[in-house]
Short mmCIF file of C-alpha atoms and ligand atoms in Angstrom, two decimals:
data_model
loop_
_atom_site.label_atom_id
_atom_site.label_comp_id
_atom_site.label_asym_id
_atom_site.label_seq_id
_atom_site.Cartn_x
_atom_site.Cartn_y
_atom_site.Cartn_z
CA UNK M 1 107.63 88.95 88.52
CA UNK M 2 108.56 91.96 90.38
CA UNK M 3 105.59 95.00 91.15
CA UNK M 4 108.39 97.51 92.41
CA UNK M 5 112.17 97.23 91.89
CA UNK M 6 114.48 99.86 92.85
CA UNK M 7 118.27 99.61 91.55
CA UNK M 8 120.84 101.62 93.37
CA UNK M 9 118.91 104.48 94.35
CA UNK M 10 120.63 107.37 94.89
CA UNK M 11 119.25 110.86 95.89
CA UNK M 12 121.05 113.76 97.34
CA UNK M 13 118.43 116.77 98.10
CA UNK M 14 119.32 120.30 96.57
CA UNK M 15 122.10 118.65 94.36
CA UNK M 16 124.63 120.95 92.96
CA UNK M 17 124.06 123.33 96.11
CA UNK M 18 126.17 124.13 99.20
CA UNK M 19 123.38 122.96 101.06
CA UNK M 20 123.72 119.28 99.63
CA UNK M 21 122.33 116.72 101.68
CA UNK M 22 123.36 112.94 100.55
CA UNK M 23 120.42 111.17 101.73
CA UNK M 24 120.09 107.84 99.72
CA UNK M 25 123.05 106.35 98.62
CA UNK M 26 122.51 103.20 97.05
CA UNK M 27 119.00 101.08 97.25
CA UNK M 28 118.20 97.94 96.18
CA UNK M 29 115.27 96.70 96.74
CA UNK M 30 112.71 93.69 95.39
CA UNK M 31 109.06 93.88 95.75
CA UNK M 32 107.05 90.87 94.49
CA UNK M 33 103.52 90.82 93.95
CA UNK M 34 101.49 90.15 97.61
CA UNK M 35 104.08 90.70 99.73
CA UNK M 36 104.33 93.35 102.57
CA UNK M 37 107.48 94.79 103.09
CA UNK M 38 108.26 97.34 106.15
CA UNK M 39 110.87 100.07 106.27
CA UNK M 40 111.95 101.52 109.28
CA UNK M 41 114.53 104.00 110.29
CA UNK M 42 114.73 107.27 112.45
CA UNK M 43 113.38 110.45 111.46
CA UNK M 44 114.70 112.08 109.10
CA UNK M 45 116.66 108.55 107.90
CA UNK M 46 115.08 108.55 103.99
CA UNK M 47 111.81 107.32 103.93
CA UNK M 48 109.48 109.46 102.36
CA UNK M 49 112.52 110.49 100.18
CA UNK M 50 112.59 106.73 99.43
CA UNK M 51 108.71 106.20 98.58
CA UNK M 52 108.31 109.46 96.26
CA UNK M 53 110.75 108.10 94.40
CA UNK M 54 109.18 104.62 94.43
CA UNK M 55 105.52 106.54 93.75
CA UNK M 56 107.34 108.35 90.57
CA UNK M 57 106.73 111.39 92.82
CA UNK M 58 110.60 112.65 91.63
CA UNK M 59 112.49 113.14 88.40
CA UNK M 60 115.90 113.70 90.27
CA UNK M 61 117.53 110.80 91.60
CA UNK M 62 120.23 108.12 90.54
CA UNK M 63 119.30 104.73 89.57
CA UNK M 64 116.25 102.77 88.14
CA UNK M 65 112.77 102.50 89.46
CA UNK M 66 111.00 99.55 87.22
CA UNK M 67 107.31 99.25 87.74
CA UNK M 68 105.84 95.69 87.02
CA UNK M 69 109.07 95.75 84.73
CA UNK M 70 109.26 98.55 83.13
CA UNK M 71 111.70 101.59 83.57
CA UNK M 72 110.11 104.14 85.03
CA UNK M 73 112.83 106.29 85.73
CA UNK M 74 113.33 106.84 82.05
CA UNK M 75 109.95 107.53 81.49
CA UNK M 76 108.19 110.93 80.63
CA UNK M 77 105.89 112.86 82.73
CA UNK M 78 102.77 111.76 81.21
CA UNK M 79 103.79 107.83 80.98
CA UNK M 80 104.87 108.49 85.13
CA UNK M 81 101.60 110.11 85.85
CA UNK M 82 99.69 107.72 83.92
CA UNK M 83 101.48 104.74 85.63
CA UNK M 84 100.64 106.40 89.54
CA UNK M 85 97.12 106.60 88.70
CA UNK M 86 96.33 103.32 87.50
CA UNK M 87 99.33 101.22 89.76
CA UNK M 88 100.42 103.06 92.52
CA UNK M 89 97.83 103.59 96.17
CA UNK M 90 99.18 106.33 98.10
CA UNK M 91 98.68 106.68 101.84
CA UNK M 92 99.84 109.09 104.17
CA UNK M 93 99.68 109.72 107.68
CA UNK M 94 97.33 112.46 107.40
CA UNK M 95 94.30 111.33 105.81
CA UNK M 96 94.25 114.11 102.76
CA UNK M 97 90.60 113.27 102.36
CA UNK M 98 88.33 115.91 100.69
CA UNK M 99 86.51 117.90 103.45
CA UNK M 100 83.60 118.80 101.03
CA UNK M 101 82.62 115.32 100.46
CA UNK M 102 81.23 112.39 101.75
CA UNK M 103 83.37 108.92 102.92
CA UNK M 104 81.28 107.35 99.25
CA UNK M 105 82.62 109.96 97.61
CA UNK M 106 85.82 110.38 98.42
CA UNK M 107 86.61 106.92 97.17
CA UNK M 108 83.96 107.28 93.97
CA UNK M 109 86.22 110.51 92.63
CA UNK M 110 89.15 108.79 91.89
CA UNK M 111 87.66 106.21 89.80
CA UNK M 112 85.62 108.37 87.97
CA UNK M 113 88.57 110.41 86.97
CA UNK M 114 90.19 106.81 86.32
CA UNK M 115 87.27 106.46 83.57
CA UNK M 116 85.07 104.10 85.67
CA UNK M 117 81.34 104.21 85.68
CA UNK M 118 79.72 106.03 88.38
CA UNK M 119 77.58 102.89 89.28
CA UNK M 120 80.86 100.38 89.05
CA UNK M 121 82.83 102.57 91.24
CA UNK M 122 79.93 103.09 93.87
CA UNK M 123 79.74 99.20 93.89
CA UNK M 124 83.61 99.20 94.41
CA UNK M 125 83.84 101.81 97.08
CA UNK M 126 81.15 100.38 99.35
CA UNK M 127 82.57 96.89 98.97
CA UNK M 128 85.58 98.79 100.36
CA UNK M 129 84.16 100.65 103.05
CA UNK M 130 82.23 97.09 104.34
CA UNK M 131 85.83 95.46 104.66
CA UNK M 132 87.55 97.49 106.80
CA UNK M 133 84.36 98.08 108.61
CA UNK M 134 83.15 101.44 107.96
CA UNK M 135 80.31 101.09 105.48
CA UNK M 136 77.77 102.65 107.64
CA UNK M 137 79.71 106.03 107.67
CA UNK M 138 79.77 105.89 104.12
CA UNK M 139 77.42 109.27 103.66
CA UNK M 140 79.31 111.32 106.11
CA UNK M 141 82.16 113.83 105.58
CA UNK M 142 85.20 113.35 106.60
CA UNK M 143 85.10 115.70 109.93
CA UNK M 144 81.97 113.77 111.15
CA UNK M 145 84.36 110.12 111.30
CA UNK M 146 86.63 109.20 114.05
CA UNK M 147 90.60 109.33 113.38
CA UNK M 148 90.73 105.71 113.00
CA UNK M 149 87.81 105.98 110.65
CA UNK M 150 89.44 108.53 108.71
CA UNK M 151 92.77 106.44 108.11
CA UNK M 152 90.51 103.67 106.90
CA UNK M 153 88.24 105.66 104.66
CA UNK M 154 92.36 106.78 103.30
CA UNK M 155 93.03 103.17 102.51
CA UNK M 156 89.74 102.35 100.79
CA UNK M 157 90.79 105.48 98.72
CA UNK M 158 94.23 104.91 97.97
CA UNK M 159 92.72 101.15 96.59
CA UNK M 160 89.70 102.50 94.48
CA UNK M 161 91.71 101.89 91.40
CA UNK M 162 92.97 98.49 92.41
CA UNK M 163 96.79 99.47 92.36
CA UNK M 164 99.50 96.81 92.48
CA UNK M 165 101.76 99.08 94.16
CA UNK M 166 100.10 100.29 98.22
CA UNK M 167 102.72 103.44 99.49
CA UNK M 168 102.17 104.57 102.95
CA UNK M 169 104.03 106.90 105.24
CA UNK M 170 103.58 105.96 108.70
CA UNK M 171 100.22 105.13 107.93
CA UNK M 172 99.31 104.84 111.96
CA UNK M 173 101.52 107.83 112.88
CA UNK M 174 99.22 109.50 113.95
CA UNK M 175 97.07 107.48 115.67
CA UNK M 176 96.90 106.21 119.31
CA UNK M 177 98.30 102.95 120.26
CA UNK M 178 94.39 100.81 120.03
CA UNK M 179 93.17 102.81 116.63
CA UNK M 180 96.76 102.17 115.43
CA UNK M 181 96.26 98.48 115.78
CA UNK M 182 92.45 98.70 114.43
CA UNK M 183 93.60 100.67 111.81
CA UNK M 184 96.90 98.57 110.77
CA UNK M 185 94.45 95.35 110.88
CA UNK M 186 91.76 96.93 108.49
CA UNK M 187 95.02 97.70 106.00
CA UNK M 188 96.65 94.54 105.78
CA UNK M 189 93.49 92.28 105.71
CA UNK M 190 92.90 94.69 102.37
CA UNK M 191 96.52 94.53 101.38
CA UNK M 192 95.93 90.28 101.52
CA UNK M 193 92.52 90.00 99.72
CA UNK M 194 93.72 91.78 97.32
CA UNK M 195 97.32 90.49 96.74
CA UNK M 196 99.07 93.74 96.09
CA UNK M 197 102.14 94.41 97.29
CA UNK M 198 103.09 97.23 99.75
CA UNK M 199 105.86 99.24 101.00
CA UNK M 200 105.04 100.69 104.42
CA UNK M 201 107.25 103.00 106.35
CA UNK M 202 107.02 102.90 110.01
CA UNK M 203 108.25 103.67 113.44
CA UNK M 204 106.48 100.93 114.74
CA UNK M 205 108.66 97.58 115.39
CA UNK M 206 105.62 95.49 116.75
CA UNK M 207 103.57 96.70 113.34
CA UNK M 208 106.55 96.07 111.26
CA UNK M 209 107.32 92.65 112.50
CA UNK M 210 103.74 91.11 111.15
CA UNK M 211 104.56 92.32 107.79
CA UNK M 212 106.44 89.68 105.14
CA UNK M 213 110.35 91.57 105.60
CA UNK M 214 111.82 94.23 107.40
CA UNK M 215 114.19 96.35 105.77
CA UNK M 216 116.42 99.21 107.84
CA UNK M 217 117.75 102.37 106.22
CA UNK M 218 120.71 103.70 108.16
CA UNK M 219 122.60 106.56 106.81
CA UNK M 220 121.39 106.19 103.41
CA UNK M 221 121.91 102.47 102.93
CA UNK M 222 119.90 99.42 103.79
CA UNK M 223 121.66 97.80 107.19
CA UNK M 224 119.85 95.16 107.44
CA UNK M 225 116.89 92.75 106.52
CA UNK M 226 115.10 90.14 108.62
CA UNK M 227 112.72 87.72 106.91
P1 LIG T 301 128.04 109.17 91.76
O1 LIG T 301 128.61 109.16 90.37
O2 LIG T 301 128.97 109.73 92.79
O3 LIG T 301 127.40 107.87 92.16
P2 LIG T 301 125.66 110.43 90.82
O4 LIG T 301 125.99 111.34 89.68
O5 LIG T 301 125.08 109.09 90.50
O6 LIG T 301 126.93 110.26 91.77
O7 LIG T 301 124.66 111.18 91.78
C1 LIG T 301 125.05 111.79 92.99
C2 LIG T 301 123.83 112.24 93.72
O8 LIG T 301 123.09 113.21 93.01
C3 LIG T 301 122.87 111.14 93.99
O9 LIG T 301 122.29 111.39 95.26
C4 LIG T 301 121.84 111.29 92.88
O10 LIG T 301 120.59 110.82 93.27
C5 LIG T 301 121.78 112.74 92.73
N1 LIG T 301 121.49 113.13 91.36
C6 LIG T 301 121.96 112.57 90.23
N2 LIG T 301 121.50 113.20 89.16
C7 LIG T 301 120.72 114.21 89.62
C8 LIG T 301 119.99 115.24 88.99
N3 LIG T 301 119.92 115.38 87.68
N4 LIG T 301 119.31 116.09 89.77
C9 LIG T 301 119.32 115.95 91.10
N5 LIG T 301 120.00 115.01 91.76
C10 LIG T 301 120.70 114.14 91.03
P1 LIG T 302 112.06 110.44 106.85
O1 LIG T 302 110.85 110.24 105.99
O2 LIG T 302 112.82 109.17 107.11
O3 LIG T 302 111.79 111.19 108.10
P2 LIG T 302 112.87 112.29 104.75
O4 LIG T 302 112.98 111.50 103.51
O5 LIG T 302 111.67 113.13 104.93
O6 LIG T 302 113.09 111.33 106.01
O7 LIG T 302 114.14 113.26 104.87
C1 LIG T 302 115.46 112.77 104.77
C2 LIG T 302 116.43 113.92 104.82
O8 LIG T 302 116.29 114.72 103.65
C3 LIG T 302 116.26 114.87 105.98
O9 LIG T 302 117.55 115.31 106.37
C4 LIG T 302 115.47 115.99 105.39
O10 LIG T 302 115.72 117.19 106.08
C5 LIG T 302 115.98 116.05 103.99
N1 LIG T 302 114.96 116.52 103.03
C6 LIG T 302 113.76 115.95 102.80
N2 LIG T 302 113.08 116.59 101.84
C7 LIG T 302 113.88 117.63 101.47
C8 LIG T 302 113.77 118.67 100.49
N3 LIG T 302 112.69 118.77 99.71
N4 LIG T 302 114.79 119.52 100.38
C9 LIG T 302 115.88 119.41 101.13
N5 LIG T 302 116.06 118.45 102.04
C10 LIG T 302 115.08 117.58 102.21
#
């Protein structure tokens, strides 16, 4: 069964409007469960038009989102916000962590909001920080961790809740070419363990070629996909 299937996405930015910009124009798109699937285009090409969408981040748009099989895209607000908290991982390529806390907590928060016990969710966020190799910064706040720290501290947060569904947005953007590597490592041996799926968007054709399938948006449409 499918985590993730988008049917003929469409999405033109201030629709209606002079200023209309056609920017998707038709996605399909298939998303099993454990598989890692890479999109990568230019700047500007659709991508992080592309994942809000797929996160249930946007109510205007053409076409059907299903989530683990259900239609999303007909869904209300609360059923959409309910679904991104307990399916969907979010990562970004700026960390968002919360300055006033600690690494532990950071990933503790969301869980607790998510209804878990505070011991449980300590359990599960040190577990987290040991695998991508950053449990002994646990305690400290975000400013006292390295960039590539930071990133991975992002991952172990955006998987607190166990999601099926791992979004990220040039996760290693932002990073130089060795923590890029570290970093992309950390994620996918999480990604694997875990056996969620994930749609990454990337400029980076070495990063994208270890993941399961590439897929290309060019003006709006997908060009081309290599297995
Ligand atoms: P067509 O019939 O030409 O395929 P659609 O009516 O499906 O066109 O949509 C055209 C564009 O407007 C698409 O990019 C779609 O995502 C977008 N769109 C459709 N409905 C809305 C809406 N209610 N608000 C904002 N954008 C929308
Ligand atoms: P990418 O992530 O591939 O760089 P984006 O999805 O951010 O691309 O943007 C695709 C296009 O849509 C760009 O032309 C961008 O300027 C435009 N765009 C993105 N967000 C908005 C918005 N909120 N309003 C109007 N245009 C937007």
């Amino acid at each position: 069964k499918m985590v993730l299937s988008l049917r003929k996405i469409k999405k033109t930015h201030n629709y209606g409007t002079e200023q209309a910009i056609p920017v998707l124009k038709g996605i399909d798109l298939e998303l099993p469960a454990g598989k890692v699937v890479a999109i990568v285009a230019p700047s500007g090409a659709g991508k992080s038009t592309l994942l809000h969408i797929a996160g249930l981040l946007d109510d205007e748009y053409g076409g059907e989102v299903h989530l683990s099989g259900q239609d999303m895209s007909r869904a209300n607000d609360a059923a959409r916000t309910a679904a991104r908290r307990q399916e969907i991982g979010f990562i970004y390529q700026f960390h968002h962590l919360l300055p006033e806390f600690s690494a532990l907590e950071n990933i503790v928060l969301p869980q607790l909001a998510n209804g878990t016990p505070r011991r449980q969710a300590i359990d599960k966020a040190m577990d987290l920080l040991s695998r991508v190799g950053v449990a002994d910064r646990a305690s400290h706040r975000p400013a006292a961790l390295s960039g590539g720290q930071q990133q991975r501290v992002a991952f172990c947060r955006a998987l607190a809740n166990s999601p099926r569904l791992l979004l990220a947005d040039e996760p290693t953007g932002n990073l130089d070419p060795a923590t890029s590597e570290q970093v992309f490592s950390a994620l996918m041996g999480l990604v694997r363990e875990t056996g969620m799926a994930a749609l990454i968007a990337t400029h980076n054709m070495e990063l994208a070629a270890r993941m399961d399938r590439t897929i290309r948006l060019d003006a709006g449409r997908i060009s081309a996909k290599a297995s």
